Structures are given as C-alpha cells and as structure tokens.
C-alpha cells in the first residue's frame, strides 16, 4: 500500500518503450492495489445525522432500513446485518446447529474456513472446476460421507457458483448449503441476484469488496427460523428475554456502517458495470497470449469481478507467476495472489487434508499460477492498458 494517495497516476504515454529494469517504469508511480470508491460523504451524513442526533448509534433504525433495502433488492425474504462476513458465516453454522463435516473449496480466503473451525466443524476440501474456478459439484458429491452436514461454497471473485447441482446434492443428501458470497454483492446467476441461493448467503462489506460499510456483513435467507436465530446470534444469543437461545456473539452492525452501506447501494450498479468494463478490457488485451487462462463466467451470469485474476502456465508463458509478479512490480504494478497458498496448505488447515484424501489438482494448478491484477472503478483505462502491455512485454 505504498504510494501517495493521489496515486491514480496517468501511465507514461510513450508506450513504445517497454524494457523492464531500465528507463522509467510503465506506470510512473506505485498506485494502491485497491482503492474503494465511497459514496459522497454528504449522502452518508444525511442518513446518519438523525441516528446521531437521537443518540441511537447502534440498534437504531438505519440497520433495519439497510436490511430491508437489501432484501428487496436481492429478492430474498430476510436479511440480517452483522459486523463482518466472518462473524456472519460463523453464526449461520451455529444457528443451523450443524455438527460434523462441511465440504468447502480450498481455493478461497481463509475466513471461509475459520467460520467452520470456530464452530468445531471439520473442513473437508473439495476441488474446483477448471474453467469457472468455483466448487466442482461432482467432486463435492464424491466426498460426501455419513458425517457430512453441509456444503459451504464460495462465489469466487464474484463468479456465481454452479448453484443448481449443488442444491440438488444438498437436497438428495439432506444436508445444508451455505454460500460465502463475500465477493458477490451485485452478481447474478441465471438472471437472479446472488443472495437467494441455498439455505443462506453471507456477504462482506469490508473495503476490498464492492459494497462497503467500513466493516460489516449481511446474511440473506428465505428461512424465517434461521433469520430469527441469527438476530439472536448477533446479540449474544438473546432475543430480549435475557435467556439466550444460542451461544451468540456481539456481531451487531453499527448505525454508521448501515448509513455507509445504504449510500453504497446507490452507486453499486455503476460500480459493477465499471468493474465488468475493466475486466473485459484486460481480457481483450491478454486473450491472445500463450500460457494465460481466464476465469470463465457462464452465459447468463454476471460477476462483480471483485478480483480479476489470470492463471499463468509457466511452461507455455515462458516465465512463472512469481517472476511475472516481480517484473510487474518493477513497472510499479502491484499484484496479489488470490488465493495462494490454498487453505489446505496453511498451518491451521493442513491436518484436515492428510493422506487418504483425494487430491485437489485443479486447485493446485490454479493457485500455483494465479495472479490478481489491479481492478477498481477509479482506475483509468490507460492504467489497465499499461498493465496489459507490461504483461505482454514480460517474456521478451
Ligand atoms: C473478505 C472475505 C471474507 C471475510 O469478510 P469480512 O467481512 O472481512 O469478515 C470471507 N470470505 C471471503 C471469500 C472473503 O474474500
């Protein structure tokens, strides 16, 4: 996160010179990898002013208003706002009273797995689809045992999961299906907004996502009993009679976060549109390069492109992912490796994927080659072009 705040630099104009390591870099100064566009402060304060004046900085009306607006927008019956996606996921498994094993992808952020470990649940990693990079339903089904209690799928970078087969598997085996929708506020699957699939979906509103509330999360569900237990769960488990229904947390959302979120809803469509334009621009410029693959978005689906990632095949591309990242950094282009290493290779999770488990070849290949490029709505087209040019120039 180095570089001045004004770092939405115009890239150097003479695009013809692109030797790495000498001359000036393609992008003259380092810009931040992510820079959330926030709604106008005046709009946020207009919403917040009343709550503040009334002294209701938490448990007031804005959170409820935010929840109602989200439920309506996503076409789902219930929305429960929480303090983060991580807490929301943990509370969903607690509120559903799930025990045993839960199948999840390994190609995800570790908070997905943490929600299970906090509930004493055993994570069972399944592989992802080689084209869409989301959970592969066939591999999920092959890992179901008598102990399997739920599936936790992830709309990776906002790309909607293959929800129908997953819902079919959950129904046939009588298990729950939950989505980590941290990346996917604004995504659509077969014309329907993400938010209404499975038993519950959980969004994140932290600043690296498209809808930002400072910190925050949203659980959406059509299950009234679950919604009620979640309302208890975020409030120490208490629904008001001072005799907790379940072992809850304090995971309430503050009124200020709700004001930010409400104002953020007003600019969300525009943002999703812009992320999609920038993603398409990257793909257009990189598609002809040998050794790069891109995440497939199914016809009829909309991804938020919370992240835009490519997978580098070192043999075909000429250099590996890490070398490419190093060369881009020389050009002042910061990248990330979302998500490398995959969960099953991290300290906290290794012991859950021991011998006797079928391998995760697609996860391994993707995570070894994955490189996430800068994408956010304030990024100028010329910067996208400069990044693409730097990638094209990296191998010769
Ligand atoms: C960001 C993220 C989370 C955690 O969200 P918080 O709101 O920060 O708790 C969970 N899962 C995935 C896939 C994420 O990217």
mmCIF file with all atom_site columns, C-alpha atoms and ligand atoms in Angstrom, residues 83-89 107-113 154-157 180-183 202-209 214-218 306-307 339, ligand 1:
data_model
loop_
_atom_site.group_PDB
_atom_site.id
_atom_site.type_symbol
_atom_site.label_atom_id
_atom_site.label_alt_id
_atom_site.label_comp_id
_atom_site.label_asym_id
_atom_site.label_entity_id
_atom_site.label_seq_id
_atom_site.pdbx_PDB_ins_code
_atom_site.Cartn_x
_atom_site.Cartn_y
_atom_site.Cartn_z
_atom_site.occupancy
_atom_site.B_iso_or_equiv
_atom_site.pdbx_formal_charge
_atom_site.auth_seq_id
_atom_site.auth_comp_id
_atom_site.auth_asym_id
_atom_site.auth_atom_id
_atom_site.pdbx_PDB_model_num
ATOM   1  C CA . UNK A 1 83  ? -20.405 -6.893  11.993 1.00 0.00 ? 83  UNK A CA 1
ATOM   2  C CA . UNK A 1 84  ? -18.495 -8.901  9.364  1.00 0.00 ? 84  UNK A CA 1
ATOM   3  C CA . UNK A 1 85  ? -18.826 -11.727 6.882  1.00 0.00 ? 85  UNK A CA 1
ATOM   4  C CA . UNK A 1 86  ? -16.616 -13.904 9.084  1.00 0.00 ? 86  UNK A CA 1
ATOM   5  C CA . UNK A 1 87  ? -18.975 -13.473 12.051 1.00 0.00 ? 87  UNK A CA 1
ATOM   6  C CA . UNK A 1 88  ? -21.983 -13.918 9.754  1.00 0.00 ? 88  UNK A CA 1
ATOM   7  C CA . UNK A 1 89  ? -20.666 -17.250 8.463  1.00 0.00 ? 89  UNK A CA 1
ATOM   8  C CA . UNK A 1 107 ? -9.288  -22.004 -3.266 1.00 0.00 ? 107 UNK A CA 1
ATOM   9  C CA . UNK A 1 108 ? -10.698 -19.245 -1.063 1.00 0.00 ? 108 UNK A CA 1
ATOM   10 C CA . UNK A 1 109 ? -9.805  -16.732 1.632  1.00 0.00 ? 109 UNK A CA 1
ATOM   11 C CA . UNK A 1 110 ? -9.112  -18.355 4.972  1.00 0.00 ? 110 UNK A CA 1
ATOM   12 C CA . UNK A 1 111 ? -12.051 -16.634 6.702  1.00 0.00 ? 111 UNK A CA 1
ATOM   13 C CA . UNK A 1 112 ? -14.278 -19.147 4.878  1.00 0.00 ? 112 UNK A CA 1
ATOM   14 C CA . UNK A 1 113 ? -12.614 -21.971 6.784  1.00 0.00 ? 113 UNK A CA 1
ATOM   15 C CA . UNK A 1 154 ? -17.771 -19.626 -2.495 1.00 0.00 ? 154 UNK A CA 1
ATOM   16 C CA . UNK A 1 155 ? -18.708 -17.307 -5.380 1.00 0.00 ? 155 UNK A CA 1
ATOM   17 C CA . UNK A 1 156 ? -15.038 -16.792 -6.189 1.00 0.00 ? 156 UNK A CA 1
ATOM   18 C CA . UNK A 1 157 ? -14.218 -13.170 -7.170 1.00 0.00 ? 157 UNK A CA 1
ATOM   19 C CA . UNK A 1 180 ? -19.766 -17.429 1.151  1.00 0.00 ? 180 UNK A CA 1
ATOM   20 C CA . UNK A 1 181 ? -20.889 -14.527 -1.030 1.00 0.00 ? 181 UNK A CA 1
ATOM   21 C CA . UNK A 1 182 ? -18.210 -12.143 0.301  1.00 0.00 ? 182 UNK A CA 1
ATOM   22 C CA . UNK A 1 183 ? -17.261 -11.151 -3.259 1.00 0.00 ? 183 UNK A CA 1
ATOM   23 C CA . UNK A 1 202 ? -23.231 -14.268 3.505  1.00 0.00 ? 202 UNK A CA 1
ATOM   24 C CA . UNK A 1 203 ? -21.803 -11.042 2.062  1.00 0.00 ? 203 UNK A CA 1
ATOM   25 C CA . UNK A 1 204 ? -18.852 -8.972  3.218  1.00 0.00 ? 204 UNK A CA 1
ATOM   26 C CA . UNK A 1 205 ? -18.888 -5.176  3.330  1.00 0.00 ? 205 UNK A CA 1
ATOM   27 C CA . UNK A 1 206 ? -15.236 -4.613  4.123  1.00 0.00 ? 206 UNK A CA 1
ATOM   28 C CA . UNK A 1 207 ? -13.353 -2.087  1.982  1.00 0.00 ? 207 UNK A CA 1
ATOM   29 C CA . UNK A 1 208 ? -11.857 -4.516  -0.549 1.00 0.00 ? 208 UNK A CA 1
ATOM   30 C CA . UNK A 1 209 ? -15.368 -5.509  -1.690 1.00 0.00 ? 209 UNK A CA 1
ATOM   31 C CA . UNK A 1 214 ? -16.365 0.151   6.699  1.00 0.00 ? 214 UNK A CA 1
ATOM   32 C CA . UNK A 1 215 ? -16.723 -3.248  8.287  1.00 0.00 ? 215 UNK A CA 1
ATOM   33 C CA . UNK A 1 216 ? -19.829 -5.367  8.041  1.00 0.00 ? 216 UNK A CA 1
ATOM   34 C CA . UNK A 1 217 ? -21.598 -8.397  6.701  1.00 0.00 ? 217 UNK A CA 1
ATOM   35 C CA . UNK A 1 218 ? -25.064 -9.399  5.523  1.00 0.00 ? 218 UNK A CA 1
ATOM   36 C CA . UNK A 1 306 ? -14.219 -8.186  -7.147 1.00 0.00 ? 306 UNK A CA 1
ATOM   37 C CA . UNK A 1 307 ? -10.891 -9.540  -8.348 1.00 0.00 ? 307 UNK A CA 1
ATOM   38 C CA . UNK A 1 339 ? -5.644  -17.366 -3.316 1.00 0.00 ? 339 UNK A CA 1
HETATM 39 C C1 . LIG B 2 .   ? -13.312 -10.850 2.603  1.00 0.00 ? 1   LIG B C1 1
HETATM 40 C C2 . LIG B 2 .   ? -13.714 -12.266 2.692  1.00 0.00 ? 1   LIG B C2 1
HETATM 41 C C3 . LIG B 2 .   ? -14.289 -12.807 3.853  1.00 0.00 ? 1   LIG B C3 1
HETATM 42 C C4 . LIG B 2 .   ? -14.325 -12.081 5.156  1.00 0.00 ? 1   LIG B C4 1
HETATM 43 O O1 . LIG B 2 .   ? -15.104 -10.964 5.155  1.00 0.00 ? 1   LIG B O1 1
HETATM 44 P P1 . LIG B 2 .   ? -15.063 -9.978  6.417  1.00 0.00 ? 1   LIG B P1 1
HETATM 45 O O2 . LIG B 2 .   ? -16.263 -9.124  6.225  1.00 0.00 ? 1   LIG B O2 1
HETATM 46 O O3 . LIG B 2 .   ? -13.784 -9.220  6.304  1.00 0.00 ? 1   LIG B O3 1
HETATM 47 O O4 . LIG B 2 .   ? -15.131 -10.822 7.630  1.00 0.00 ? 1   LIG B O4 1
HETATM 48 C C5 . LIG B 2 .   ? -14.792 -14.100 3.801  1.00 0.00 ? 1   LIG B C5 1
HETATM 49 N N1 . LIG B 2 .   ? -14.686 -14.850 2.691  1.00 0.00 ? 1   LIG B N1 1
HETATM 50 C C6 . LIG B 2 .   ? -14.095 -14.388 1.577  1.00 0.00 ? 1   LIG B C6 1
HETATM 51 C C7 . LIG B 2 .   ? -14.040 -15.269 0.368  1.00 0.00 ? 1   LIG B C7 1
HETATM 52 C C8 . LIG B 2 .   ? -13.566 -13.087 1.551  1.00 0.00 ? 1   LIG B C8 1
HETATM 53 O O5 . LIG B 2 .   ? -12.929 -12.641 0.471  1.00 0.00 ? 1   LIG B O5 1
#
